[in-house]
Coordinates of C-alpha atoms in Angstrom, one line a residue:
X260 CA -7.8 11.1 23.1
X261 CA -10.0 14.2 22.1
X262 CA -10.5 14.6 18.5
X263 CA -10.7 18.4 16.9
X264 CA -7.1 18.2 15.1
X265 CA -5.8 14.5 16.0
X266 CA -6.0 13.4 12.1
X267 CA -4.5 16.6 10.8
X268 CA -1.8 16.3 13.5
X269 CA -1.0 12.5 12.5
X270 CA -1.3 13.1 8.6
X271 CA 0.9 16.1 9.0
X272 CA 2.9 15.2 11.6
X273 CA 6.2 14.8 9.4
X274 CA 5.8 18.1 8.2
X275 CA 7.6 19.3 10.9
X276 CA 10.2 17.3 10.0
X277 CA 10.8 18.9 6.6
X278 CA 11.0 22.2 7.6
X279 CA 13.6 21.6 10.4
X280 CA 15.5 19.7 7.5
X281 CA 15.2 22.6 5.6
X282 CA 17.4 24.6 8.4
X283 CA 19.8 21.9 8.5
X284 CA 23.4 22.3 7.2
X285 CA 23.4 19.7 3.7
X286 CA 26.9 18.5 4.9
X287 CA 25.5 17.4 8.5
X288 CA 25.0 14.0 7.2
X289 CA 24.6 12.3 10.5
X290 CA 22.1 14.9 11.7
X291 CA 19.9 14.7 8.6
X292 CA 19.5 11.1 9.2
X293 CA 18.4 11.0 12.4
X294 CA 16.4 13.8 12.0
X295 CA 14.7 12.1 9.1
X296 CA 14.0 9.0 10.9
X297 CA 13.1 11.2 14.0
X298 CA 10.6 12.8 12.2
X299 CA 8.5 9.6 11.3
X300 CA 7.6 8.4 15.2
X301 CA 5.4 11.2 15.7
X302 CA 2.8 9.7 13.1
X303 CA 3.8 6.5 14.7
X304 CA 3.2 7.1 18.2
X305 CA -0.4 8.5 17.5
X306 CA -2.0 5.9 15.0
X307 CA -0.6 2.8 17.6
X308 CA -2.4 5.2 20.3
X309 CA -5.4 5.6 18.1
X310 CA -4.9 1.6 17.6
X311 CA -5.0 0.6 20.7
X312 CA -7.3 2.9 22.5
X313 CA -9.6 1.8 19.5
X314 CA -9.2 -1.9 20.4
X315 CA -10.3 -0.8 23.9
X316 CA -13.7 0.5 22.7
X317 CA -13.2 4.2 21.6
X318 CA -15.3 5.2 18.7
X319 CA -13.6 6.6 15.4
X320 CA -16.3 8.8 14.8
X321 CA -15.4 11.3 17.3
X322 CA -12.0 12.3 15.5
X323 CA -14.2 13.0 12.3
X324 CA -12.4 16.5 11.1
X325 CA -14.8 19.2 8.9
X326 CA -14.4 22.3 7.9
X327 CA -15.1 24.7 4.8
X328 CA -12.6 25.1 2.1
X329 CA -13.3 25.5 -1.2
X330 CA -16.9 26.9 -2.8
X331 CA -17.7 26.2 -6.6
X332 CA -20.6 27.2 -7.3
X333 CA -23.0 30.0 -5.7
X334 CA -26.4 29.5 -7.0
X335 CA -29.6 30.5 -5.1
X336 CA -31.6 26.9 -5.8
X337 CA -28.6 25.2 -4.4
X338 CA -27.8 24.4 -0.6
X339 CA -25.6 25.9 1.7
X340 CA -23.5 21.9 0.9
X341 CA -23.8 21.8 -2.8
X342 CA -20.6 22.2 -4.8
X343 CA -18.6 22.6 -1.4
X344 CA -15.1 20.7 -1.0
X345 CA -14.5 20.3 2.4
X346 CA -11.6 19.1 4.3
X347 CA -12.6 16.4 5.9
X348 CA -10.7 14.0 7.8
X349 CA -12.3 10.3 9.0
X350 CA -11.4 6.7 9.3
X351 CA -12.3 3.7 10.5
X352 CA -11.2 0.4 11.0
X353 CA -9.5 -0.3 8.0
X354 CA -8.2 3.1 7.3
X355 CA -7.1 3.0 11.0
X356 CA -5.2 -0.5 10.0
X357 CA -3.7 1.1 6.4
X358 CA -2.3 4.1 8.7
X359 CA -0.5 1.5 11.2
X360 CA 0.9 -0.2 8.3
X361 CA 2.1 3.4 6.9
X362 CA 3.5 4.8 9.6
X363 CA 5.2 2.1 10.6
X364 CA 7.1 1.2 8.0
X365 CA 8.0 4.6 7.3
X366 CA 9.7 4.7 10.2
X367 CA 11.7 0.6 9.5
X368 CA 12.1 2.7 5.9
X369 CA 14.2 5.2 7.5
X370 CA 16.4 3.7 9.2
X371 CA 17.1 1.8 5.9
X372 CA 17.8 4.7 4.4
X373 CA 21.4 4.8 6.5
X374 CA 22.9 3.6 3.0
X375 CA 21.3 6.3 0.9
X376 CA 24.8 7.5 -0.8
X377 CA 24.2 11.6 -1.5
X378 CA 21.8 14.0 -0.7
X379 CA 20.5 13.3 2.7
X380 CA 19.1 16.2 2.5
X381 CA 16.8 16.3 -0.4
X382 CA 16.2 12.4 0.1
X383 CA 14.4 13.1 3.7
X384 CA 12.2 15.9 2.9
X385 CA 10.9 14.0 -0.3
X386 CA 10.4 10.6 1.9
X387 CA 8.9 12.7 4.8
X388 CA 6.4 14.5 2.1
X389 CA 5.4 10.8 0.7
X390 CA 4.6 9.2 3.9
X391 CA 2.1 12.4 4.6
X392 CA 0.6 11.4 1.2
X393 CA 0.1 7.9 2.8
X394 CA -1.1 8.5 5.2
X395 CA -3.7 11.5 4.2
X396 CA -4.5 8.7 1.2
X397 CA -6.4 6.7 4.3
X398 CA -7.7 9.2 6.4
X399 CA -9.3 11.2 3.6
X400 CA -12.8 11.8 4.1
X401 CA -13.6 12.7 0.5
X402 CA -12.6 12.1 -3.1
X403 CA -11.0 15.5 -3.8
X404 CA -9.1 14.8 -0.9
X405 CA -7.9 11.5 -1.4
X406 CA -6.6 12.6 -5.2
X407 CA -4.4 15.2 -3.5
X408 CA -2.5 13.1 -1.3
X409 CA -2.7 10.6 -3.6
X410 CA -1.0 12.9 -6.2
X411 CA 1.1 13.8 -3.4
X412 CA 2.8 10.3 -3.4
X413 CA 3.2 10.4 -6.9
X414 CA 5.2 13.5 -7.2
X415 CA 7.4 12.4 -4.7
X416 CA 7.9 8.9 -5.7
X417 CA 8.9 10.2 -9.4
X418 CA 12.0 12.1 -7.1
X419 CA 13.1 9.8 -5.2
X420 CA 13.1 7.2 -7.8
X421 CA 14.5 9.2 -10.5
X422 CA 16.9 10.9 -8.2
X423 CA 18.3 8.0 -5.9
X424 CA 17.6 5.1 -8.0
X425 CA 20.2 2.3 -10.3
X426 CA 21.3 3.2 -13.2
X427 CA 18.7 2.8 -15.1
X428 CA 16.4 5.0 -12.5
X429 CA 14.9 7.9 -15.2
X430 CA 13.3 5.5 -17.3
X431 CA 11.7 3.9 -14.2
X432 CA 10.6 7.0 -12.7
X433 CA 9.2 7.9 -15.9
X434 CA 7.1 4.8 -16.2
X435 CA 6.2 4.7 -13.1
X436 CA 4.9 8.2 -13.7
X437 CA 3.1 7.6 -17.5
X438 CA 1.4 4.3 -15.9
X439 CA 0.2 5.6 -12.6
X440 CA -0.2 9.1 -14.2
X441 CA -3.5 7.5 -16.5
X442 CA -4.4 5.7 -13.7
X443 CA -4.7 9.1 -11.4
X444 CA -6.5 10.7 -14.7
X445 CA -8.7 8.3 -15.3
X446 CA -9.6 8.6 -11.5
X447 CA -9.9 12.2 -11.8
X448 CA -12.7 11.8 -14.7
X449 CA -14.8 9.6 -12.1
X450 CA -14.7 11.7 -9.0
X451 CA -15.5 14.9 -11.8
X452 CA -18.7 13.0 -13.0
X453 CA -19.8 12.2 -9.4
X454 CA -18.9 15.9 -8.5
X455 CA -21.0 17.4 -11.2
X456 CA -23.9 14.8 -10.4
X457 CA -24.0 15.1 -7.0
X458 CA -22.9 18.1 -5.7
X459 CA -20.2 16.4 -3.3
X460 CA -17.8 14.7 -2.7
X461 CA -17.8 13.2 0.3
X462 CA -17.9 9.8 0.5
X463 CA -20.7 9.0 3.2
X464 CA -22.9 11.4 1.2
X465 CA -22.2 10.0 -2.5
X466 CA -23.4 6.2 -0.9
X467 CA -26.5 7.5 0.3
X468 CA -27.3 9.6 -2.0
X469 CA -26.4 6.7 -5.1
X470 CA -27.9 3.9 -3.2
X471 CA -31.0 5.7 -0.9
X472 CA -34.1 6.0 -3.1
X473 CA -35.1 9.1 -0.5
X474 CA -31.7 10.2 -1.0
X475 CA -31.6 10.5 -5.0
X476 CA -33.7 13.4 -4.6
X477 CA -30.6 15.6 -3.8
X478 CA -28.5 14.7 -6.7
X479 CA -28.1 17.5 -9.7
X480 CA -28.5 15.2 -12.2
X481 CA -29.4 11.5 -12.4
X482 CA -27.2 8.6 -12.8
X483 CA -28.2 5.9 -15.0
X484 CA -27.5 2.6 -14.8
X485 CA -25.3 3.2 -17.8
X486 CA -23.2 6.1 -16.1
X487 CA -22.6 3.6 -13.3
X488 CA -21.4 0.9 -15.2
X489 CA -19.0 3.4 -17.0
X490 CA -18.0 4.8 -13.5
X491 CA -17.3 1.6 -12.1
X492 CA -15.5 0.1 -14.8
X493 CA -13.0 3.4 -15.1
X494 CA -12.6 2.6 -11.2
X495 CA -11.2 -0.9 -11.8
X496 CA -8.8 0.5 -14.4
X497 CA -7.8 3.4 -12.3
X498 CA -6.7 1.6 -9.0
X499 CA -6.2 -2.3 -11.4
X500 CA -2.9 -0.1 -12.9
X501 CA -2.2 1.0 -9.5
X502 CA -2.6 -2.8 -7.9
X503 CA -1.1 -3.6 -10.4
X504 CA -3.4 -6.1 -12.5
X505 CA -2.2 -7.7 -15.3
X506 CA -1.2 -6.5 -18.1
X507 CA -0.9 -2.9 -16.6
X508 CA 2.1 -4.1 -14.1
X509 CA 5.4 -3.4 -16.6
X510 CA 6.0 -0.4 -14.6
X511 CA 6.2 -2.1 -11.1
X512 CA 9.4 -4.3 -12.2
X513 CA 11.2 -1.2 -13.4
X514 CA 10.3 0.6 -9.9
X515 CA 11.0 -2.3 -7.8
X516 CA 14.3 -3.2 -9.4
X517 CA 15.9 0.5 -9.5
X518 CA 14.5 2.4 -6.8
X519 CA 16.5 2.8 -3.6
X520 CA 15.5 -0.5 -1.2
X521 CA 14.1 1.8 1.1
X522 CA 11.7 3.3 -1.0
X523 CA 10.6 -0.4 -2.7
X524 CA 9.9 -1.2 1.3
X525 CA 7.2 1.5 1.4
X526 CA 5.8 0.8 -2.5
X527 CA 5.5 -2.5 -1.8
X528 CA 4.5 -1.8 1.5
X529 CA 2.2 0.7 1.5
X530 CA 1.6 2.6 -2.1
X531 CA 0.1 -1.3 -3.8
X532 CA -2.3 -1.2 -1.1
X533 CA -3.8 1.8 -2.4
X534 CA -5.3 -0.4 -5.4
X535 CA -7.1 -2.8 -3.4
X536 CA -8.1 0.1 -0.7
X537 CA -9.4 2.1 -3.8
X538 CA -11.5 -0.6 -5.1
X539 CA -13.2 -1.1 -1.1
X540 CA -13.7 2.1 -0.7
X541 CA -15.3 3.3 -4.3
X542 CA -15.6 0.0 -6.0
X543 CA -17.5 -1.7 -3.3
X544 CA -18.4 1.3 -1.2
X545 CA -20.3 3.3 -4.3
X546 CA -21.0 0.5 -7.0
X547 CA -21.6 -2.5 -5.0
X548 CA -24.2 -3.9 -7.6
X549 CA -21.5 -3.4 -10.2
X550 CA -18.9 -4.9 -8.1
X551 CA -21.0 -7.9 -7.7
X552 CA -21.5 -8.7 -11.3
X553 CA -17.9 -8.0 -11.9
X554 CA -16.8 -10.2 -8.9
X555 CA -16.0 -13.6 -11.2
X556 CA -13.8 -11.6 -13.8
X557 CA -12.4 -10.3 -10.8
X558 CA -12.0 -13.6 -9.4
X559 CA -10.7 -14.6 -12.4
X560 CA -7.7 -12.0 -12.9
X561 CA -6.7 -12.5 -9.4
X562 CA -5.8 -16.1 -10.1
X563 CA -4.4 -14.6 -13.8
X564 CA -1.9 -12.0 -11.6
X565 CA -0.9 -15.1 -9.3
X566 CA -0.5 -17.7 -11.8
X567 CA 1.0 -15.1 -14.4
X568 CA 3.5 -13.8 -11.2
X569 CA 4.5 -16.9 -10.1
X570 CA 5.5 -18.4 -13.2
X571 CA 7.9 -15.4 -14.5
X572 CA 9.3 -15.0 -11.0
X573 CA 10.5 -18.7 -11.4
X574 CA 12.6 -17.9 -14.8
X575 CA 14.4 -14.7 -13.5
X576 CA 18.1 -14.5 -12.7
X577 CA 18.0 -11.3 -10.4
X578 CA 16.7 -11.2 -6.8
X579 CA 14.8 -8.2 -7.0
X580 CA 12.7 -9.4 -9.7
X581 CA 11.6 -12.3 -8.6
X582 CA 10.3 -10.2 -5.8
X583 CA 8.8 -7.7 -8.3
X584 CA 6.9 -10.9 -9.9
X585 CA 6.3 -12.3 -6.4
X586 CA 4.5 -8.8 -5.6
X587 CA 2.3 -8.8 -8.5
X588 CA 2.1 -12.8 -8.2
X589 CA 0.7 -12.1 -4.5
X590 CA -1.8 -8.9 -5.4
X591 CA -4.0 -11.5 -7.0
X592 CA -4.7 -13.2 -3.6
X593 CA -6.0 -9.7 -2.5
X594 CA -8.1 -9.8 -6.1
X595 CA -9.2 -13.4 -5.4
X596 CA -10.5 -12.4 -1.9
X597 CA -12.3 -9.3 -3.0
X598 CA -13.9 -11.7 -6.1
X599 CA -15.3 -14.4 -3.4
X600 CA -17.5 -11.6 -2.3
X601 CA -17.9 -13.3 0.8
X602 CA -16.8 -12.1 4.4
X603 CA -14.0 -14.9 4.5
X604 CA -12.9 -13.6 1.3
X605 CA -13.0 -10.0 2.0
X606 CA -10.9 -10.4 5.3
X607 CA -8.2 -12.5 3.4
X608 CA -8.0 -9.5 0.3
X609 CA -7.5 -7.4 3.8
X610 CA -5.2 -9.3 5.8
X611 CA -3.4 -10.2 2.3
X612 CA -2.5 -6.2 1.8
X613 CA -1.5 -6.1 5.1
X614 CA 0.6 -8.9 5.5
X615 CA 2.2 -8.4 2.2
X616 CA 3.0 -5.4 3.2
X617 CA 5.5 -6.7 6.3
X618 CA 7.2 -9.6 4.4
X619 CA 7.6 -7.4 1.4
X620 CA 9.4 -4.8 3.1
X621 CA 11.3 -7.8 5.0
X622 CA 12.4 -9.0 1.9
X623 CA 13.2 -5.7 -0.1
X624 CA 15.1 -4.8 3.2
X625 CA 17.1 -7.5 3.1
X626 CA 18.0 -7.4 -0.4
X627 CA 19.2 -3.9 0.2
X628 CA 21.5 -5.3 2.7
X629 CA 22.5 -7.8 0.5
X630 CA 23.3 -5.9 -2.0
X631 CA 25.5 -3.2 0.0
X632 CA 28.1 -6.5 0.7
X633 CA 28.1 -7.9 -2.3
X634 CA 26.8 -5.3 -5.1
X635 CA 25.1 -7.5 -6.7
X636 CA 21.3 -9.5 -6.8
X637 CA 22.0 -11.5 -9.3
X638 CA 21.3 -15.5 -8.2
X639 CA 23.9 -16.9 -10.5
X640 CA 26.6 -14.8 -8.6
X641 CA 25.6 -15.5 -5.1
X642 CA 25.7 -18.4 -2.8
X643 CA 26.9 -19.4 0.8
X644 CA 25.4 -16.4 2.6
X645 CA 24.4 -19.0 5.5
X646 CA 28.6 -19.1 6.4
X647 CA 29.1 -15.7 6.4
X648 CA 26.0 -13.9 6.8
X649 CA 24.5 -15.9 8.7
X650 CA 21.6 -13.6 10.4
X651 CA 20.9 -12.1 7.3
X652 CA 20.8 -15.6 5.4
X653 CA 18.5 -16.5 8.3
X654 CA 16.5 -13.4 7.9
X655 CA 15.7 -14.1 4.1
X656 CA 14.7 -18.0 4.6
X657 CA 11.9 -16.7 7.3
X658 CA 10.5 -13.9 4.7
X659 CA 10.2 -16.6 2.2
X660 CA 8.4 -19.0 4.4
X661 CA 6.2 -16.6 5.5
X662 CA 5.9 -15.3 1.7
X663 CA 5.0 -18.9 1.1
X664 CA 2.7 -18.7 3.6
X665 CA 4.0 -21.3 6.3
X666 CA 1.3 -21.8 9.2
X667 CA 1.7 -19.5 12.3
X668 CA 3.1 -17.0 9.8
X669 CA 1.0 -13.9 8.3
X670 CA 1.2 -14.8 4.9
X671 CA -0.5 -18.0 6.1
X672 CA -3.7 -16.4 7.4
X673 CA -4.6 -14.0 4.5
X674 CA -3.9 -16.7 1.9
X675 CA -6.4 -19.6 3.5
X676 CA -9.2 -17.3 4.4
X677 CA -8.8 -15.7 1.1
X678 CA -8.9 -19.2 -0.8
X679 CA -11.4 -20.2 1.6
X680 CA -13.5 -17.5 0.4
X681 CA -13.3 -18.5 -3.2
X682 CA -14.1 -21.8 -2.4
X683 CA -17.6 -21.3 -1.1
X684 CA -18.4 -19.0 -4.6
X685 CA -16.8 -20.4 -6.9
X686 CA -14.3 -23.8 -6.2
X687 CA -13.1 -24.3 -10.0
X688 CA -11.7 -20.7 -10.2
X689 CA -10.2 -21.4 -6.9
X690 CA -8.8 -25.0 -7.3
X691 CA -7.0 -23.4 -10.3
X692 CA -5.6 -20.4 -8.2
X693 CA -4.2 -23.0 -5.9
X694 CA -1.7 -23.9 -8.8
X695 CA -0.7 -20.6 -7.8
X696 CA 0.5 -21.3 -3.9
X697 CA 2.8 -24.5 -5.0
X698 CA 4.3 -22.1 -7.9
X699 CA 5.2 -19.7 -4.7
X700 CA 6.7 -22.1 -3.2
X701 CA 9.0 -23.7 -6.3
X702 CA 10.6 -19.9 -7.3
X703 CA 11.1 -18.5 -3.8
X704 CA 12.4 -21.8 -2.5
X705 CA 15.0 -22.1 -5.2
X706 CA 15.9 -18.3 -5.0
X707 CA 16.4 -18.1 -1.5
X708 CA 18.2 -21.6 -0.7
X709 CA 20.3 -20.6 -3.8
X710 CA 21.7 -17.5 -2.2
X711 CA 21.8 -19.5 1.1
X712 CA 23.5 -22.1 0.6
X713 CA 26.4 -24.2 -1.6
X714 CA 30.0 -22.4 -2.0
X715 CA 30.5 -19.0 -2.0
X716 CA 30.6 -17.3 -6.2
X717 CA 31.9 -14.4 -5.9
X718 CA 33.7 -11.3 -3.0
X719 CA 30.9 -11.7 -0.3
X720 CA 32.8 -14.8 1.1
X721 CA 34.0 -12.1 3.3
X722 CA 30.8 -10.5 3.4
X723 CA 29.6 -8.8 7.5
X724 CA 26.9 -9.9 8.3
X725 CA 24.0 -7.4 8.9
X726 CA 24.7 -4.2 11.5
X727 CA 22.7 -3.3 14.8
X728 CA 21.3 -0.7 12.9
X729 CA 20.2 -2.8 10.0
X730 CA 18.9 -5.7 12.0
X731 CA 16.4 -3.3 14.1
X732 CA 13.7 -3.0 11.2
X733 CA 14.9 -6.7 10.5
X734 CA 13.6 -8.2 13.1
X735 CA 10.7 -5.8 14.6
X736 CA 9.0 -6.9 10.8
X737 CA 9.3 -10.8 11.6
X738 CA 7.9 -10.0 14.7
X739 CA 5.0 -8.4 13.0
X740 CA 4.7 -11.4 10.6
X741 CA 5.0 -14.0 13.5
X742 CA 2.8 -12.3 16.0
X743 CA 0.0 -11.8 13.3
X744 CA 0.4 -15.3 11.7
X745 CA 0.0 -17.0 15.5
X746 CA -2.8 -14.7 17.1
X747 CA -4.4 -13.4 14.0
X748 CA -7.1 -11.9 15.8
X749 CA -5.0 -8.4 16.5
X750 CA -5.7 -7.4 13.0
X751 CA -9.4 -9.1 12.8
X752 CA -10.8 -8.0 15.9
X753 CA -10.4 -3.6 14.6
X754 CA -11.3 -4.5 10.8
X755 CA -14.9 -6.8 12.1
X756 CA -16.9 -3.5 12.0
X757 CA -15.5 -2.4 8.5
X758 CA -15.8 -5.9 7.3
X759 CA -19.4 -6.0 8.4
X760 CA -20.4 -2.6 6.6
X761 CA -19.0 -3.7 3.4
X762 CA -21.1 -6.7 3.1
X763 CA -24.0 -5.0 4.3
X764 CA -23.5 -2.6 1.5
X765 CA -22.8 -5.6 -0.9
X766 CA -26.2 -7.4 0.5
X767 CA -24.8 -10.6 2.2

């Protein structure tokens, strides 16, 4: 693996993919599909190479991408770096985790798509343009950088919900874009302040220079202790909507519920974890002192998003929203591990996003499935899938379990080292959070064995059971969840080094 334009290839990758479905004929409805789904395993191929050659010793570093690209200012007393955007491409061991995650279920998401109804065409090139916003989200090596593909996903999200959504898909497209829209803003104001400051961007070069007494030396203008506070707490509101955190999550319930199941897979997926990768990378990375003084309230709002998520996910009727609550319900495991502020707690928030992201995109894929036989979600009107779809039936009673977080399943792992974290900082805030696991257990149980069991309500007693086609992504995701839930240390052993130079930069 040699490194000069491996990132850019693997971010960009699905470009290719637009522009041959750009040529395509827009009646060619078979050949759209499988070019849209074809399009996705190049990304795939080369972050599991990048994976795996990493696990076998390879250093990240050397497929670090620089080069000049935009100049704002041109004044003699500055340097030759000052006011300089570059583009810069760089990960490491979690970003390398968060583009796995990406690309791979961007590939399970298109072949979901198969029961996208009209417009193939349209549908591909937008889904294709979001997963390169995903992925450049992670491998971004600055802040300017990481907006762009970040507004990238947010422009084609908008699309494909307010295009190929329920009926009620506009005013969910719309919210999603007003909430995430101020989040993005917001977002903007901090890296502006920081630019204007410091000159840069760049990540590696905004820690030294905001945590390196040597280092301040280089900044345009100081930062007080005031300004940092401010900066810090405009983070948390700018990736807490974007989590979500409670009470700026209205907007995922209308997104989850009426965007095609395909394009839930991927929100849920991938596009949550942006929140919690946000808040390592700026909250943690550039305000770590900040972070630490904020880390009971966060604490505490973790176990407010799970309790709070838990409990309304009990009293709904429909499917997908439980699974809406469920997701904001199980994004305040990843805020209760990032609270602990402990490397137990840290892995969990990590191995939470993670593993929420395969039995979320289990579950929305299944529901997706479900709803094609029996067109509807609703759990009053369904019942008896284990007679007549049995696989799929099947199917849903293992995402629960591992959404429960049964031992020797993912959701298992990232939900005791995450409590276990908590524990050692601060056990009353986590013996209340634990409220929070048996409430997980109550509404999923009594959705899923609803749906699963007892007589038939309604058409789908002749229901088919789920297709080839449909059961591929099916089971290659409770593979995932099994294979990480039984030999955890797969996803440990690449994310040790980040782990370690977050807590150094914490001071534990």
């Amino acid at each position: 693996m040699n490194g000069p334009y491996f990132l850019s290839l693997l971010v960009f990758s699905p470009l290719l993919g637009i522009l041959l479905l750009a040529f395509a004929p827009k009646t060619q409805e078979r050949t759209i599909k499988w070019l849209g789904f074809l399009s996705t395993l190049p990304s795939l191929i080369l972050s599991l190479f990048a994976f795996f050659q990493y696990l076998q010793g390879y250093r990240l570093e050397h497929l670090a991408e620089k080069r000049d690209w935009v100049r704002f200012a041109d004044f003699p007393f500055l340097t030759e770096s000052t006011f300089v955007v570059r583009y810069e491409l760089n990960i490491d061991g979690l970003s390398l985790v968060m583009i796995v995650l990406a690309s791979l279920l961007a590939a399970l998401a298109a072949i979901a798509s198969i029961h996208i109804k009209k417009e193939w065409k349209g549908y591909f090139m937008l889904f294709l343009l979001l997963e390169i916003g995903m992925l450049g989200v992670f491998a971004a090596g600055n802040m300017v950088l990481f907006f762009i593909f970040l507004e990238i996903t947010l422009v084609a999200m908008f699309f494909l919900i307010g295009k190929w959504g329920g009926f009620a898909r506009e005013r969910a497209a719309y919210s999603y874009l007003l909430y995430n829209g101020v989040g993005s803003a917001i977002l903007l104001i901090v890296i502006a302040v920081l630019f204007a400051r410091a000159g840069t961007s760049n990540m590696e070069l905004l820690k030294e220079m905001l945590h390196n007494p040597a280092a301040r030396a280089q900044l345009i203008a100081p930062i007080s202790d005031g300004l940092r506070l401010s900066l810090f707490i405009a983070l948390l509101i700018a990736f807490g909507i974007k989590l979500p955190i409670v009470p700026f999550h209205r907007w995922i319930l209308r997104v989850h519920v009426q965007a095609p199941p395909a394009i839930v897979m991927l929100h849920a997926g991938v596009l949550l974890k942006i929140g919690a990768y946000g808040l390592i990378r700026f909250g943690i990375g550039l305000f770590p002192d900040q972070f630490r003084d904020f880390s009971l309230l966060i604490a505490i709002l973790g176990v407010v998003n799970l309790l709070y998520g838990a409990f309304l996910a009990f009293l709904q009727d429909d499917f997908k929203m439980v699974l809406a609550y469920s997701s904001v319900s199980h994004m305040g495991i990843v805020l209760i591990g990032l609270g602990a502020l402990n490397e137990a707690g840290m892995q969990g928030a990590i191995f939470q996003a993670v593993s929420h992201g395969f039995i979320s995109a289990l579950l929305f894929l299944l529901v997706g499935i479900l709803y094609e036989r029996t067109n509807t979600t609703e759990l009053s009107r369904l019942g008896g899938m284990a007679k007549v779809m049995p696989l799929t039936a099947g199917s849903l009673l293992a995402g629960a379990m591992a959404s429960l977080g049964l031992p020797g399943m993912s959701g298992f792992v990232s939900e005791f080292t995450a409590f276990l974290g908590l524990f050692q900082t601060t056990p009353i805030v986590a013996a209340v959070g634990t409220l929070g696991i048996i409430m997980t257990a109550v509404y999923l149980l009594r959705a899923v064995l609803n749906m699963t069991f007892g007589a038939s309500k309604r058409g789908d007693a002749q229901a088919l059971d789920m297709s080839v086609t449909e059961a591929v992504p099916v089971f290659v995701l409770l593979a995932l969840i099994i294979m990480v839930g039984v030999y955890p240390r797969i996803l440990a052993e690449p994310l040790q080094a980040a782990i370690e130079m977050i807590m150094n930069g914490l001071g534990a």
